[in-house]
C-alpha cells in the first residue's frame, strides 16, 4: 500500500527519519513510497538523509527533475538544499545558493523549506567559523521555527535545533552568558529525553568552565554522572570523563586531569571509536596535563599525537592554532630552548592579534537589521580586529602561562546535528562510503575473538572486481571511481546490519556474513551477481557488465584474522586463475600457517 498524497508522503518520511540512523535501513525496506512515480521516487531517496551522503545517490533524470519542478516545486527546492549541502561548491557559492532558496521559499510562503535552507546555511557558516553570520540567520528565522519535542534529524528546522546551534555560535563568539541561556532553553525543551538532558548539561558545563563557576560545574558533573549511568552509552561516558578532566584542568590538578583524560582515551580506543574531534580533544588535554607536570617529553609525545589526528572543521582554525602554538612554545621553554620558544611566541602573538573580537554579546542583535549581509559583517569584524590595542595583547602574552583547552571538552557538541554524521565518516572509505579497511578488519577481528564453541558460524570473503583495470584504461580513472562507488552502494544494501562490508583496497572488498555457512555465502554472492548483471553502466560512462571473483572461508571457532584473510586471498587467487566471475569456498583451517598480509 502506497501513500496517496504529498502530505501522506511527508508524514511517512518524518516517521522514518525520526528513528535512530541504525534503524532507518530496516524501516526503508517496507517503505510506503511508489517509486514508479517521480514524487514517490524522490521521497524514497530523500528518506536516506544522513544515511547516504553521496550526491549521485539522490540523482534524478532530467525529465524527472523537470516534472518535480513543474508539479511539485516545493519538493524540488527541498532537494536543491540537499544537493547544495552535499556539493563541492566553494563556501561563498554555497552560502549564496542557500540564500537564493530562502528567498524563493519566503516568496511562496514555504516556511518549512525556508527553515531547511536556513538550517543548512547555519551549519555551513558554523563550519566556516562565521558564527556572527550564523547568529543573524538564526535570529531572522527563530520566530517562524516550528515547535517539536523530537530530537531526530528531519527536514524541519525546529526551535530545539536552533537553541543548540545558537549556544554553539555564541560560545565560539565568547558570549558565554548568551550561550548559557540557550543551553538552558535546549535542555528545558525536552525534559524527558535523556540524550537531550546529557547534551544540555554538557553544554552548561562547558560554559560554566569558561565563566570560572567551578562549584556549579562540580554539581552539574554529579547530575550528569547519574544520567550517563542510567543511559549506559559509551560516547556519553567518554564525554563525562572529558568534562571531568577539563574541570580538574581549571582546578590546577594536573594529576587528576591526566587520569580522567587517559581513562577517556582508553575507553575510546577500546570501543574502536575514531571520531577525530574526540581524539583531538583527548590528546589536547593530555598535552596540557604533562605541561603542568613539567614533563616535556610526554607533552611533546601527546602534542604529536594531537597533530596526527585527521583534521576536521572542528579541529582546525584560529583556536586550534593558538592551542598548538602555546603547547609547542611551553615545551621548548621546559627544554631550555628559549630562542626557539620566542619564535613560537611571536607566531602566537600574531594569531591572537588577528583573532576575532571577543566582546560580542547577543543583546547586540536587537539592533541588527535583516539587511546586513555577509560582506558587511566580514568587513565590520575586520575593522574591530584592527582597532584592538596592540600593547594590550603584548601584555596578555607576557603574562600568559597557559591558554584554556576547554575546546577539548566541547568539540563533540558544537554542531549537534552533525555528531552522528561525523561518527559515520570516521569509519568510512572516502570514495565508496562503505566501511574503510581499518574499521572493517577491526570489526571482523573482534567478532572472530567472540566465536562460541558450538553452532556459531560466519563466512569471511575477499571480493575483487574482474577486469577493473580495463575500465580504468578505457574510460579513465574518474569513470573507474564511479563504477567502484556504484558497486559498493549496491553491495551495501544487499547485506544485513549484522554483516560487515568494507573496501579492502583498490577494487578489492572484504565481507563478513554473520551466521552464514559456505552454502549461504555462495547463494548470497550469486544473488549479488544477478543484480549486477542488470546494471546499466552507460550512465556511469562505461560499457559492459560488472563481474567479480571471491575467496570465501567459513569459520566456526575462534580464529586469527590474519590467517583467515590469508586463506581468503588464496581462494580468491584460485577463483581468478580458474576463469573469474566465480567463488571458491572452503572451511577455515587453523593448523595452516599463512604469511601475514
PDB file of N, CA and C in Angstrom, residues 84-85 91 94-95 98 118-130 165 415 418:
ATOM      1  N   UNK A  84      22.871  21.095  -2.658  1.00  0.00           N
ATOM      2  CA  UNK A  84      23.849  22.160  -2.381  1.00  0.00           C
ATOM      3  C   UNK A  84      24.714  21.774  -1.195  1.00  0.00           C
ATOM      4  N   UNK A  85      24.093  21.245  -0.167  1.00  0.00           N
ATOM      5  CA  UNK A  85      24.826  20.842   1.032  1.00  0.00           C
ATOM      6  C   UNK A  85      25.846  19.744   0.727  1.00  0.00           C
ATOM      7  N   UNK A  91      32.691  27.780  -0.400  1.00  0.00           N
ATOM      8  CA  UNK A  91      31.813  28.221   0.689  1.00  0.00           C
ATOM      9  C   UNK A  91      30.911  29.382   0.279  1.00  0.00           C
ATOM     10  N   UNK A  94      28.115  28.316  -1.880  1.00  0.00           N
ATOM     11  CA  UNK A  94      27.116  27.572  -1.098  1.00  0.00           C
ATOM     12  C   UNK A  94      26.213  28.523  -0.336  1.00  0.00           C
ATOM     13  N   UNK A  95      26.823  29.488   0.337  1.00  0.00           N
ATOM     14  CA  UNK A  95      26.030  30.451   1.110  1.00  0.00           C
ATOM     15  C   UNK A  95      25.021  31.153   0.196  1.00  0.00           C
ATOM     16  N   UNK A  98      22.101  28.806  -0.817  1.00  0.00           N
ATOM     17  CA  UNK A  98      21.135  28.639   0.276  1.00  0.00           C
ATOM     18  C   UNK A  98      20.261  29.891   0.415  1.00  0.00           C
ATOM     19  N   UNK A 118      17.725  27.418   5.828  1.00  0.00           N
ATOM     20  CA  UNK A 118      18.390  28.162   6.900  1.00  0.00           C
ATOM     21  C   UNK A 118      19.244  27.242   7.764  1.00  0.00           C
ATOM     22  N   UNK A 119      18.731  26.054   8.063  1.00  0.00           N
ATOM     23  CA  UNK A 119      19.491  25.128   8.917  1.00  0.00           C
ATOM     24  C   UNK A 119      20.790  24.708   8.250  1.00  0.00           C
ATOM     25  N   UNK A 120      20.753  24.439   6.946  1.00  0.00           N
ATOM     26  CA  UNK A 120      21.974  24.045   6.236  1.00  0.00           C
ATOM     27  C   UNK A 120      22.927  25.229   6.061  1.00  0.00           C
ATOM     28  N   UNK A 121      22.366  26.423   5.903  1.00  0.00           N
ATOM     29  CA  UNK A 121      23.200  27.621   5.822  1.00  0.00           C
ATOM     30  C   UNK A 121      23.907  27.861   7.147  1.00  0.00           C
ATOM     31  N   UNK A 122      23.170  27.722   8.244  1.00  0.00           N
ATOM     32  CA  UNK A 122      23.759  27.922   9.574  1.00  0.00           C
ATOM     33  C   UNK A 122      24.875  26.910   9.823  1.00  0.00           C
ATOM     34  N   UNK A 123      24.619  25.640   9.504  1.00  0.00           N
ATOM     35  CA  UNK A 123      25.643  24.610   9.699  1.00  0.00           C
ATOM     36  C   UNK A 123      26.886  24.912   8.865  1.00  0.00           C
ATOM     37  N   UNK A 124      26.681  25.374   7.629  1.00  0.00           N
ATOM     38  CA  UNK A 124      27.817  25.695   6.759  1.00  0.00           C
ATOM     39  C   UNK A 124      28.589  26.899   7.277  1.00  0.00           C
ATOM     40  N   UNK A 125      27.872  27.904   7.766  1.00  0.00           N
ATOM     41  CA  UNK A 125      28.534  29.081   8.337  1.00  0.00           C
ATOM     42  C   UNK A 125      29.330  28.712   9.576  1.00  0.00           C
ATOM     43  N   UNK A 126      28.762  27.853  10.424  1.00  0.00           N
ATOM     44  CA  UNK A 126      29.478  27.436  11.629  1.00  0.00           C
ATOM     45  C   UNK A 126      30.730  26.637  11.278  1.00  0.00           C
ATOM     46  N   UNK A 127      30.639  25.791  10.267  1.00  0.00           N
ATOM     47  CA  UNK A 127      31.816  25.024   9.845  1.00  0.00           C
ATOM     48  C   UNK A 127      32.917  25.943   9.326  1.00  0.00           C
ATOM     49  N   UNK A 128      32.522  27.082   8.782  1.00  0.00           N
ATOM     50  CA  UNK A 128      33.489  28.054   8.268  1.00  0.00           C
ATOM     51  C   UNK A 128      33.887  29.086   9.313  1.00  0.00           C
ATOM     52  N   UNK A 129      33.460  28.868  10.574  1.00  0.00           N
ATOM     53  CA  UNK A 129      33.773  29.764  11.690  1.00  0.00           C
ATOM     54  C   UNK A 129      33.169  31.164  11.520  1.00  0.00           C
ATOM     55  N   UNK A 130      32.095  31.276  10.737  1.00  0.00           N
ATOM     56  CA  UNK A 130      31.400  32.555  10.577  1.00  0.00           C
ATOM     57  C   UNK A 130      30.196  32.574  11.523  1.00  0.00           C
ATOM     58  N   UNK A 165      22.209  25.199  18.267  1.00  0.00           N
ATOM     59  CA  UNK A 165      23.136  25.864  17.360  1.00  0.00           C
ATOM     60  C   UNK A 165      23.436  27.293  17.800  1.00  0.00           C
ATOM     61  N   UNK A 415      28.298  21.177  16.999  1.00  0.00           N
ATOM     62  CA  UNK A 415      27.328  21.016  15.915  1.00  0.00           C
ATOM     63  C   UNK A 415      26.579  19.702  16.136  1.00  0.00           C
ATOM     64  N   UNK A 418      25.416  17.295  13.422  1.00  0.00           N
ATOM     65  CA  UNK A 418      26.395  16.536  12.651  1.00  0.00           C
ATOM     66  C   UNK A 418      27.126  15.486  13.472  1.00  0.00           C
TER      67      UNK A 418
END
